[in-house]
XYZ file of C-alpha atoms in Angstrom:
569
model
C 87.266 -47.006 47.889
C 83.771 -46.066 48.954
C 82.780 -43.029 50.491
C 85.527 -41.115 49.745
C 83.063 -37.832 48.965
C 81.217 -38.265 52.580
C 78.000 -40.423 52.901
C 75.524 -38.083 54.264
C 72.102 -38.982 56.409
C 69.483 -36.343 56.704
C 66.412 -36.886 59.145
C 64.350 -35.038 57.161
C 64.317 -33.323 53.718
C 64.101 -30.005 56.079
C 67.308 -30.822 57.293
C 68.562 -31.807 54.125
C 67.931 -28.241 52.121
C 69.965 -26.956 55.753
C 72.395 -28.495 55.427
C 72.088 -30.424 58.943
C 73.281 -33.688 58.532
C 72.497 -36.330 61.754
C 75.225 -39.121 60.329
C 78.757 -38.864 58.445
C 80.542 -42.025 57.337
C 83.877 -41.044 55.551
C 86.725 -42.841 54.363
C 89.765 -42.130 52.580
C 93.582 -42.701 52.350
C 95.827 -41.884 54.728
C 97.958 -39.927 55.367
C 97.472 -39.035 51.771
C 93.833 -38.168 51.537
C 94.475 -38.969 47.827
C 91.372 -41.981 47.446
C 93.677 -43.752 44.672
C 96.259 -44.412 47.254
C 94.108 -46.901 48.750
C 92.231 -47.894 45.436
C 92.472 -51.058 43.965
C 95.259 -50.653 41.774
C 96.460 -53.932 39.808
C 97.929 -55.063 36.449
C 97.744 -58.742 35.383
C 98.619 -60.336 31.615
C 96.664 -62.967 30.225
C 97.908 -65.609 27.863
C 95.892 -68.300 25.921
C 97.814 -70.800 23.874
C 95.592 -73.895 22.184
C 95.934 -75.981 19.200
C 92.486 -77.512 17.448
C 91.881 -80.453 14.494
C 88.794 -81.535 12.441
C 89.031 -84.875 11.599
C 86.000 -85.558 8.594
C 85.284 -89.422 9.281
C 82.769 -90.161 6.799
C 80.633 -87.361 5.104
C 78.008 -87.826 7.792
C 80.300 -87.828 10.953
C 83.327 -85.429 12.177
C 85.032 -84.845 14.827
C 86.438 -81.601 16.684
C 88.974 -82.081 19.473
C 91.791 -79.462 20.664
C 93.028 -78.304 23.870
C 93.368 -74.621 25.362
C 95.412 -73.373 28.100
C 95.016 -69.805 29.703
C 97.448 -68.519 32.454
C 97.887 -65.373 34.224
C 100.714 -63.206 34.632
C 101.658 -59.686 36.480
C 103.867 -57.907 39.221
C 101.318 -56.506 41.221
C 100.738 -57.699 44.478
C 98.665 -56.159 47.412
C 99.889 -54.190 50.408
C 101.676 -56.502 52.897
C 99.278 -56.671 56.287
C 101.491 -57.649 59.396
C 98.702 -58.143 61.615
C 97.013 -60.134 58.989
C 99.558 -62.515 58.922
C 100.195 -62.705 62.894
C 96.303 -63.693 63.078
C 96.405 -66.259 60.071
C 100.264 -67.447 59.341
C 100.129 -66.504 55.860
C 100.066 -63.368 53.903
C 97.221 -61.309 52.117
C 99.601 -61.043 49.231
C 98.756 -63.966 46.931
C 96.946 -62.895 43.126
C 96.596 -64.863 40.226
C 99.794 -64.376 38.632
C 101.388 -67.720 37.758
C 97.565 -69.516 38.072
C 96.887 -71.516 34.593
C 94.480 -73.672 33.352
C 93.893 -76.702 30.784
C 90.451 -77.362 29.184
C 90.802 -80.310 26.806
C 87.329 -80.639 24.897
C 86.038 -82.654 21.991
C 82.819 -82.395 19.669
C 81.103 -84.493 17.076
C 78.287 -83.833 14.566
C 76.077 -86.348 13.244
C 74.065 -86.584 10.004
C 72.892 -90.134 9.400
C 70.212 -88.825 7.188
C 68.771 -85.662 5.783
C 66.091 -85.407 8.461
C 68.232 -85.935 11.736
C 71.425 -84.308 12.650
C 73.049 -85.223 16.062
C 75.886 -82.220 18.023
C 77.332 -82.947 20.966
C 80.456 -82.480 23.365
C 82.435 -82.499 26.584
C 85.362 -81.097 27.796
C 86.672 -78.431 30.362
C 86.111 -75.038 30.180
C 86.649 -71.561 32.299
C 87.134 -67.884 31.577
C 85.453 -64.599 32.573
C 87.649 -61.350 33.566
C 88.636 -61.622 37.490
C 88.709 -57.998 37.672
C 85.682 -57.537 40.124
C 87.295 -60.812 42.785
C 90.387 -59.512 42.456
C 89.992 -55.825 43.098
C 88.898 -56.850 46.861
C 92.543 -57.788 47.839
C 93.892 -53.890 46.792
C 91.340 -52.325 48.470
C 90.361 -53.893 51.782
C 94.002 -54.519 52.719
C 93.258 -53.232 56.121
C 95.600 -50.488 56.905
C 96.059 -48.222 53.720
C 92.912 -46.315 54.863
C 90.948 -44.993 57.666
C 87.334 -44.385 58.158
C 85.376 -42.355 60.548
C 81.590 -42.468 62.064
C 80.181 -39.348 63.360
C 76.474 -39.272 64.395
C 74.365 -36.521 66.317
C 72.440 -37.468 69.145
C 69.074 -37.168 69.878
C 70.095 -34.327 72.604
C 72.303 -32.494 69.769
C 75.625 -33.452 71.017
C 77.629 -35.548 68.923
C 79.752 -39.247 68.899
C 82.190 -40.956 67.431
C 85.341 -42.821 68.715
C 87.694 -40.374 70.435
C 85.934 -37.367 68.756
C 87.819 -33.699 69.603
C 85.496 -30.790 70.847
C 83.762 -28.772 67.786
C 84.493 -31.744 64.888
C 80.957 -32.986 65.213
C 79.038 -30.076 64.524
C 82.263 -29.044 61.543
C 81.338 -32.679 59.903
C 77.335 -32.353 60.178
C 76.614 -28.733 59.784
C 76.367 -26.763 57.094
C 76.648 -29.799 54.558
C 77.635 -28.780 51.105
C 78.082 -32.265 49.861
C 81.308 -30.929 47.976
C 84.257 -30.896 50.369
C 84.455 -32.133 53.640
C 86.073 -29.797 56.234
C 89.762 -29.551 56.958
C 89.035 -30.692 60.989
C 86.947 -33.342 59.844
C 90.475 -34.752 57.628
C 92.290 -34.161 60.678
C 90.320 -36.175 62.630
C 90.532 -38.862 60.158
C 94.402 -38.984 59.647
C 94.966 -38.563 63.627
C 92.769 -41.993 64.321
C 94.792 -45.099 65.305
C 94.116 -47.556 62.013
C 92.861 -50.733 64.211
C 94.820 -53.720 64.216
C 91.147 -55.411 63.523
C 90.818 -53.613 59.897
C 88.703 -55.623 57.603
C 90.962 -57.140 55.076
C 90.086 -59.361 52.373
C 92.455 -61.807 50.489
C 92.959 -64.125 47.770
C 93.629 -68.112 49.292
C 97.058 -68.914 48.239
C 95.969 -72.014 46.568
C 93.512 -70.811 44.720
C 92.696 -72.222 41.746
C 90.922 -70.728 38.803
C 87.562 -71.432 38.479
C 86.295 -74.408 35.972
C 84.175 -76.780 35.373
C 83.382 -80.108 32.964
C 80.436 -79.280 30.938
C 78.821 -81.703 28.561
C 76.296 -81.161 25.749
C 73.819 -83.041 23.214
C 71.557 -81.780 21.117
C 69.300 -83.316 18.302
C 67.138 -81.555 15.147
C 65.000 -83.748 13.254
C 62.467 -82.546 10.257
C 61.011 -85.351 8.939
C 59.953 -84.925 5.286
C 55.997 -86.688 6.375
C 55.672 -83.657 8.840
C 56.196 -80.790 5.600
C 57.000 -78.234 7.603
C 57.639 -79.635 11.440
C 60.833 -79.428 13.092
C 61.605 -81.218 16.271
C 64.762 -80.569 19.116
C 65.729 -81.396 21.996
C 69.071 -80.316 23.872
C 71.007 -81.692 26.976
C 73.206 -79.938 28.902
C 75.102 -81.339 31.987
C 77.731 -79.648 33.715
C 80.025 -79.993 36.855
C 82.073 -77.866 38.710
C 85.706 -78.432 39.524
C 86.771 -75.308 41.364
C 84.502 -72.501 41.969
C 84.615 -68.886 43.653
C 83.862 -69.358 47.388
C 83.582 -67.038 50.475
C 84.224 -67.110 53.950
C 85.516 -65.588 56.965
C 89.167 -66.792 58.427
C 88.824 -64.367 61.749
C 86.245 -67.060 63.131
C 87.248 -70.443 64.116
C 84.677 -73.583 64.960
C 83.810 -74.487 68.243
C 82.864 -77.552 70.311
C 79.620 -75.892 71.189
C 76.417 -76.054 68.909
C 73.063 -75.033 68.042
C 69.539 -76.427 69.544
C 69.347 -77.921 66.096
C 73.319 -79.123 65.523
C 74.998 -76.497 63.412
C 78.570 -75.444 64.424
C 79.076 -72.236 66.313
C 81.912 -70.238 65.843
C 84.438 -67.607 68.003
C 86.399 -64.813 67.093
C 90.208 -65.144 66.369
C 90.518 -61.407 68.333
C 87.323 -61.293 70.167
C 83.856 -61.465 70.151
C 83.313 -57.423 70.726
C 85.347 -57.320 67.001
C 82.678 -56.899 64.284
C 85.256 -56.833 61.433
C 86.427 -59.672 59.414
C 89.383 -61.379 57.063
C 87.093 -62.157 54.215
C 89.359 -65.256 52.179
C 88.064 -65.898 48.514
C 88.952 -69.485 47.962
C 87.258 -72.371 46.373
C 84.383 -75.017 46.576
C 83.820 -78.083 44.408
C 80.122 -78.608 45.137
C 78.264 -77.182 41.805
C 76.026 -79.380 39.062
C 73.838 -78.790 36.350
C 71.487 -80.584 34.370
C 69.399 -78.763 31.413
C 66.933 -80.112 29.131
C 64.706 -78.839 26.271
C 62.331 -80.170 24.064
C 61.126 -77.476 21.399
C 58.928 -77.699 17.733
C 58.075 -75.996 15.180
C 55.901 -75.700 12.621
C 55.847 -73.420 9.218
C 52.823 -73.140 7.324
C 52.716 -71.788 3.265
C 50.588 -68.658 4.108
C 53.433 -67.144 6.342
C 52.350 -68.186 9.561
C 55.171 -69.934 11.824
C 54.354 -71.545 15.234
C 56.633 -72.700 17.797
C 57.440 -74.058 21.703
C 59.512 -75.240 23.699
C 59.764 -76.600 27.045
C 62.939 -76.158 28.874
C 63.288 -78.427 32.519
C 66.622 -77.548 35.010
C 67.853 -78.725 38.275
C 70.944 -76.685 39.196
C 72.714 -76.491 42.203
C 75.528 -74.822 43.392
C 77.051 -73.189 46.524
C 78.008 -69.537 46.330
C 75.903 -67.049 44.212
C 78.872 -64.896 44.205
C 76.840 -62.196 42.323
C 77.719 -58.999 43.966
C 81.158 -56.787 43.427
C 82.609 -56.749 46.962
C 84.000 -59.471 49.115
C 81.513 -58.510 51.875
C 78.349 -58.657 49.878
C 79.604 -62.279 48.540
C 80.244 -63.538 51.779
C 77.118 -61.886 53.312
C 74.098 -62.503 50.942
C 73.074 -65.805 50.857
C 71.405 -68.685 52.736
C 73.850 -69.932 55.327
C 73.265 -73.622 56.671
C 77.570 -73.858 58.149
C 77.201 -69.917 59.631
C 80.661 -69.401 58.192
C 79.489 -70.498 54.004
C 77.286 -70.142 51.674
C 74.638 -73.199 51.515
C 74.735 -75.819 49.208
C 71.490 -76.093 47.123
C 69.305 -75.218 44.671
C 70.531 -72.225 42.544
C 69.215 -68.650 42.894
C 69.070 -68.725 38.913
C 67.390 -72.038 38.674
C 64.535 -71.883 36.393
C 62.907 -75.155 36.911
C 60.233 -75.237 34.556
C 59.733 -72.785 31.319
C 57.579 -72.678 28.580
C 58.313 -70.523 25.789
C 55.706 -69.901 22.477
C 55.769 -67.491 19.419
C 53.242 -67.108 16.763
C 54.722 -64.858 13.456
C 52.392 -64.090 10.502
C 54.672 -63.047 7.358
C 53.214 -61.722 4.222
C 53.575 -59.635 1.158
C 50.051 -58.194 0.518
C 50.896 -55.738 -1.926
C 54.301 -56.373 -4.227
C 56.723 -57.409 -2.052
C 56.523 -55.198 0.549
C 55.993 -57.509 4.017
C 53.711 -57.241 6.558
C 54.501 -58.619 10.196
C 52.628 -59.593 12.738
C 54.961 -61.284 16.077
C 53.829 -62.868 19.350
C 56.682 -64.069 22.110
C 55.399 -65.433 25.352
C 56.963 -66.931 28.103
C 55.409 -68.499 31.338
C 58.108 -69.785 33.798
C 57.962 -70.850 37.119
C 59.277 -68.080 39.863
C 62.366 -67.050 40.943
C 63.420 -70.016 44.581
C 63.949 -68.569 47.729
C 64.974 -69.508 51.344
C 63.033 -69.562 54.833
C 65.846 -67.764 57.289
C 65.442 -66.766 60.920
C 67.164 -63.296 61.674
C 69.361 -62.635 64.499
C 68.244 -60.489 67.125
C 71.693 -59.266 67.202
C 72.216 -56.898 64.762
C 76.692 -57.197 65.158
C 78.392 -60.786 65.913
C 75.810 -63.468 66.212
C 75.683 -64.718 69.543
C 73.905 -67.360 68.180
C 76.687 -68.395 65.697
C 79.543 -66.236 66.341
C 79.635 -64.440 62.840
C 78.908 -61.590 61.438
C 77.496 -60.103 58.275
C 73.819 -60.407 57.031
C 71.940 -61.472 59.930
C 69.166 -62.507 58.210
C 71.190 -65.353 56.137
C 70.778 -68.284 58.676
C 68.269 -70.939 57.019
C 65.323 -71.450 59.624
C 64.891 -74.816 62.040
C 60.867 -75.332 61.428
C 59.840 -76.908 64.856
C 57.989 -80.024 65.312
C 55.035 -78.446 66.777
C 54.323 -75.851 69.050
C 55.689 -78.025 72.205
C 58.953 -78.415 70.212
C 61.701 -78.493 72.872
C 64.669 -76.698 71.513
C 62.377 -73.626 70.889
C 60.617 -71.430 72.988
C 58.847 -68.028 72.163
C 58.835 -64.739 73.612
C 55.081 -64.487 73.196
C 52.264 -66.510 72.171
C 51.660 -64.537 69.572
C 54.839 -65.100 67.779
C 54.345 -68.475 68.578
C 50.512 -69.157 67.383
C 52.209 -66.626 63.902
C 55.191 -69.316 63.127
C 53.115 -72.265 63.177
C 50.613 -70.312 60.853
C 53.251 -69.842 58.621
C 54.275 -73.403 58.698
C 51.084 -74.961 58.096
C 50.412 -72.423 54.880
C 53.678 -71.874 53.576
C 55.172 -75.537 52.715
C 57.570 -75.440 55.553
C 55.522 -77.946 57.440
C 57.127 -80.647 54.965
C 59.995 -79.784 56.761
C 59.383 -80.146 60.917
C 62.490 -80.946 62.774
C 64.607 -80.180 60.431
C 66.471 -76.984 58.778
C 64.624 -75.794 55.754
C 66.818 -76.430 52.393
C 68.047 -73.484 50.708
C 65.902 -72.365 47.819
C 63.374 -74.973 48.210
C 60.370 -72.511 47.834
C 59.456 -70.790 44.449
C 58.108 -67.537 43.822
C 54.558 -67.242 41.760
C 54.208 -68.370 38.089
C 54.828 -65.629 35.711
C 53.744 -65.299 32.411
C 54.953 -62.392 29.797
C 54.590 -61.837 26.234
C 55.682 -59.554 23.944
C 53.927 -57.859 20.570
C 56.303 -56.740 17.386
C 54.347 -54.925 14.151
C 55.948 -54.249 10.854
C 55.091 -53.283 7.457
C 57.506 -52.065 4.504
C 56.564 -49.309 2.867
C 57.879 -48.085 -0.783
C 60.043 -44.785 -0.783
C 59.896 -44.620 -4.696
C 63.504 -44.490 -5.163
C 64.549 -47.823 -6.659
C 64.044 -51.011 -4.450
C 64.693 -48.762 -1.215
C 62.302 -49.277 0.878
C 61.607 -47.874 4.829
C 60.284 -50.520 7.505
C 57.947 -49.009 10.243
C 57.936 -51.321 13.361
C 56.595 -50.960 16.598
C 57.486 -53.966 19.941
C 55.649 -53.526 23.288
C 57.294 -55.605 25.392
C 54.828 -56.888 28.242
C 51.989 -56.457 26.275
C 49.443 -57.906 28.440
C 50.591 -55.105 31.261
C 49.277 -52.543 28.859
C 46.182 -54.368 28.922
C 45.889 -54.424 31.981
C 47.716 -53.443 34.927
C 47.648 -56.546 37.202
C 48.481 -58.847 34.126
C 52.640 -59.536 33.199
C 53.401 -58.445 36.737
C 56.441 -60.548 38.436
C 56.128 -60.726 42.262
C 58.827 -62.280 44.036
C 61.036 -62.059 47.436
C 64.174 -59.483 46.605
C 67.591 -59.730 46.338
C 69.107 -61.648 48.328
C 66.092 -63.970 48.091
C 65.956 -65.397 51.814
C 62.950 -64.351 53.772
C 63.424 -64.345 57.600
C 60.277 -65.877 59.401
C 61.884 -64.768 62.800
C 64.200 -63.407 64.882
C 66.455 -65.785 67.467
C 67.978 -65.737 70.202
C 69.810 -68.403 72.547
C 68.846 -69.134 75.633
C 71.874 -70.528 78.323
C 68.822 -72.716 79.700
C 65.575 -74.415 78.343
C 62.284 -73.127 79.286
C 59.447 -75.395 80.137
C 58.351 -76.950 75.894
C 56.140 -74.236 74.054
C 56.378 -71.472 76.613
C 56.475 -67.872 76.318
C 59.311 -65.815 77.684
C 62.620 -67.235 78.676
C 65.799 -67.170 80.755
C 68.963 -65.557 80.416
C 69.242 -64.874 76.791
C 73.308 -66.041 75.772
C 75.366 -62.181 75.228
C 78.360 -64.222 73.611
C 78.661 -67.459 71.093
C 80.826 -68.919 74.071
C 77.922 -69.152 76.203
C 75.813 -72.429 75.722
C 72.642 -72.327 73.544
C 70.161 -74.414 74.623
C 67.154 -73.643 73.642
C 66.310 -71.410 70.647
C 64.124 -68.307 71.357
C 62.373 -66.651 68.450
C 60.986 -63.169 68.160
C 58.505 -61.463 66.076
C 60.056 -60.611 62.654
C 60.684 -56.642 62.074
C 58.390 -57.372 59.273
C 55.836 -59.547 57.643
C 56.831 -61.601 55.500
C 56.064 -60.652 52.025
C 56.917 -61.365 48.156
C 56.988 -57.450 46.364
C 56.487 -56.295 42.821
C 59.682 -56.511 40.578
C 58.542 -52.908 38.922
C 61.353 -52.598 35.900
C 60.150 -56.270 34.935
C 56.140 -56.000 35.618
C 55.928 -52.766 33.244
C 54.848 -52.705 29.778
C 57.335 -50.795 27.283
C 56.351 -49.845 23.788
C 59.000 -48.836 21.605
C 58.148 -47.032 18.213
C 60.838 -46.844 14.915
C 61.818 -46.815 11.179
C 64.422 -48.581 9.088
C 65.710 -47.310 5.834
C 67.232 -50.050 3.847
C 68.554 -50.186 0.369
């Protein structure tokens, strides 16, 4: 459960070494006040049964084929949620007991000659722990805990919901960061646990996460080439049930976007900012993978090599963080409700990889090493988004989490009619953008998720040996030194990766709706829409907070040298 110990803000580092905190956000069990009471608690068994054959055809062909079957099993089952069910019709009790799994797969290898071989194979396969997915059920069930807000005001009184005289300045006064104060768990355990709670749940018809995956690969060292060897490798794969994300408190509407996209409403209403986050499944997910790589080893100890590796993966939910919110929040959102399908955050689309090693004995046999890895790769995609101004339920959408997430309409022009500005400025700014950016491809329509890269980057990494005698037999003690990054530490604006961060989406603007248009390519605008009920039609965008800008990845654009010995014998 998080912030179980009190999450502190400070205004200052004055206020801090005081002990004068201006925010508190505490949560715990009640009535307990025991955190593990509310913990994600959960047992599961996991049982794999399969059976395997190798059938030799001929002494150049064989054949591996099998099938495997993994289940789950366990007791434990979250905290029942009444008002849960009375919103949805169906409990936030369902886990992965009794959820199995059959992944049939087959393999060959190939060696028509002594210069080719030929691997390949297809079948179904899954795995992975669920821990992380699963843990979001126990501990967001929606009533086991409580939390509290209390913030000082800028005239040094204090607020939170239904706060009692003197637990304001208890909570943010003389902070010791070690206990929080007996009023403050009062306060806590006498608050009325909202009906609203965020909860989060497991689909009942889940299914376990799979998908079909295919591979070919081919090595051929042709005895004309002494020394060459040639690859290549395929690699397709497909998913058939994947982890997916989205919010069951909202419901679609009849009403829409400037641009067509559904807007959503509230199952409670649209003042509730909480959610019943569902992890269920999509079927939208592909991959295809190629590399070509050679070789080459020369007599003197010097071995070259590349490779060029091409992919064009998509899929639909990242689903890289550990809570249910995160998941559901961090992404590029085309349906304001899911995840976008598209191009993958992890898609590498084109990578070049190249190694030089110089091996030799100069004195007995005692080598000396001299190692070169580089890599130059393409950078990491990211997504155009427009933020809204809202910072709780999108009256533009109805939703709520990240609301930076929503993948930008690009106008025509500057006289587009579904958009309107609330300056020139921000107007005469976007179309800048547009025109420099690669967005312009995309006028009149919604910009695809990920369909922008990052810069190039290019690393490369230095390893040194040499074996030196200890005089004790054929011992021997290998001194070695790797800087990784080596062209960092020759310069500090070389190996640096810039990129946009986590969650890779880069809002160009803020938006509004407006409940009528404005006259095409204006500034200003009528009444701006409070509510997703209210029509939108026209979009109105805003000045980002912030200018858009790719940063310096720091832990990957530094140099590291790393210095060691090795005793063998």
């Amino acid at each position: 459960m998080q912030s179980t110990a009190g999450n502190y803000y400070f205004d200052s580092i004055a206020d801090f070494q005081a002990g004068n905190a201006q925010r508190l956000r505490y949560g715990n069990a009640v009535p307990s006040l025991n955190p593990i009471d509310a913990a994600a608690r959960f047992r599961y068994q996991s049982y794999a049964f399969g059976i395997q054959d190798n059938w030799r055809i001929t002494d150049w062909f064989s054949l591996d084929y099998g099938i495997r079957y993994d289940m789950y099993g366990g007791h434990s089952r979250p905290a029942f949620n009444q008002s849960f069910f009375n919103r949805l019709g169906y409990a936030n009790t369902a886990y992965i007991s009794g959820r199995g799994i059959a992944q049939p797969r087959i393999g060959f290898e190939l060696r028509p000659s002594k210069e080719l071989s030929v691997r390949g194979g297809v079948g179904i396969f899954s795995g992975g722990s669920p821990d992380v997915y699963v843990s979001n059920s126990f501990s967001n069930t929606g009533f086991l805990s409580n939390t509290i807000d209390i913030r000082q005001n800028n005239d040094g009184s204090y607020s939170a919901t239904n706060l009692p005289a003197g637990v304001g300045a208890a909570a943010l006064t003389g902070v010791s960061g070690t206990t929080i104060p007996g009023v403050v768990n009062n306060y806590l355990n006498a608050g009325t646990i909202s009906s609203t709670a965020p909860t989060n749940a497991l689909d009942p018809k889940f299914k376990l996460p799979s998908q079909w995956r295919s591979t070919l690969s081919f090595d051929y060292a042709p005895t004309a080439l002494s020394g060459f060897n040639f690859g290549a490798d395929f690699f397709y794969s497909k998913v058939r049930n994947q982890v997916f994300f989205t919010d069951a408190r909202v419901v679609p509407t009849a009403l829409r976007t400037p641009d067509g996209r559904v807007r959503y409403a509230a199952l409670t209403s649209f003042g509730d900012t909480n959610s019943d986050l569902i992890l269920t499944n999509t079927t939208r997910g592909r991959s295809y993978i190629a590399v070509a790589r050679v070789d080459k080893t020369f007599d003197l100890g010097l071995n070259l090599g590349a490779s060029f590796t091409y992919q064009d993966i998509k899929d639909q939910a990242p689903a890289t963080s550990s809570t249910a919110s995160s998941n559901y929040g961090n992404g590029a959102f085309l349906d304001p409700n899911g995840a976008a399908y598209g191009i993958s955050n992890e898609q590498v689309k084109y990578n070049i990889k190249y190694n030089l090693t110089f091996e030799r004995a100069f004195f007995g046999d005692y080598k000396t090493t001299f190692a070169l890895f580089g890599e130059t790769r393409i950078g990491r995609p990211y997504s155009w988004t427009m933020q809204d101004a809202s910072n709780l339920r999108s009256p533009v959408f109805g939703t709520i989490g990240s609301s930076s997430r929503y993948l930008l309409y690009v106008p025509t022009g500057i006289d587009d009619a579904r958009v309107s500005y609330d300056s020139t400025a921000t107007r005469d700014t976007l179309n800048a953008l547009i025109n420099s950016t690669g967005l312009s491809k995309y006028r009149g329509q919604i910009a695809p998720r990920n369909a922008f890269n990052s810069k190039w980057f290019t690393k490369i990494d230095l390893h040194l040996a040499q074996e030196v005698p200890t005089g004790l037999g054929a011992s021997r003690i290998q001194v070695f030194m790797d800087i990784e990054n080596f062209a960092n530490l020759l310069n500090k604006n070389w190996g640096q990766l810039r990129q946009y961060s986590f969650p890779y989406t880069q809002a160009a603007v803020r938006v509004q709706c407006l409940t009528t248009p404005v006259a095409t390519g204006t500034a200003g605008g009528s009444a701006v829409a409070t509510t997703s009920s209210q029509a939108c039609a026209q979009y109105r965008y805003l000045a980002p907070n912030s200018t858009p800008t790719d940063t310096i990845s720091s832990q990957e654009s530094l140099y590291q040298i790393r210095i060691g010995a090795r005793f063998s014998f």
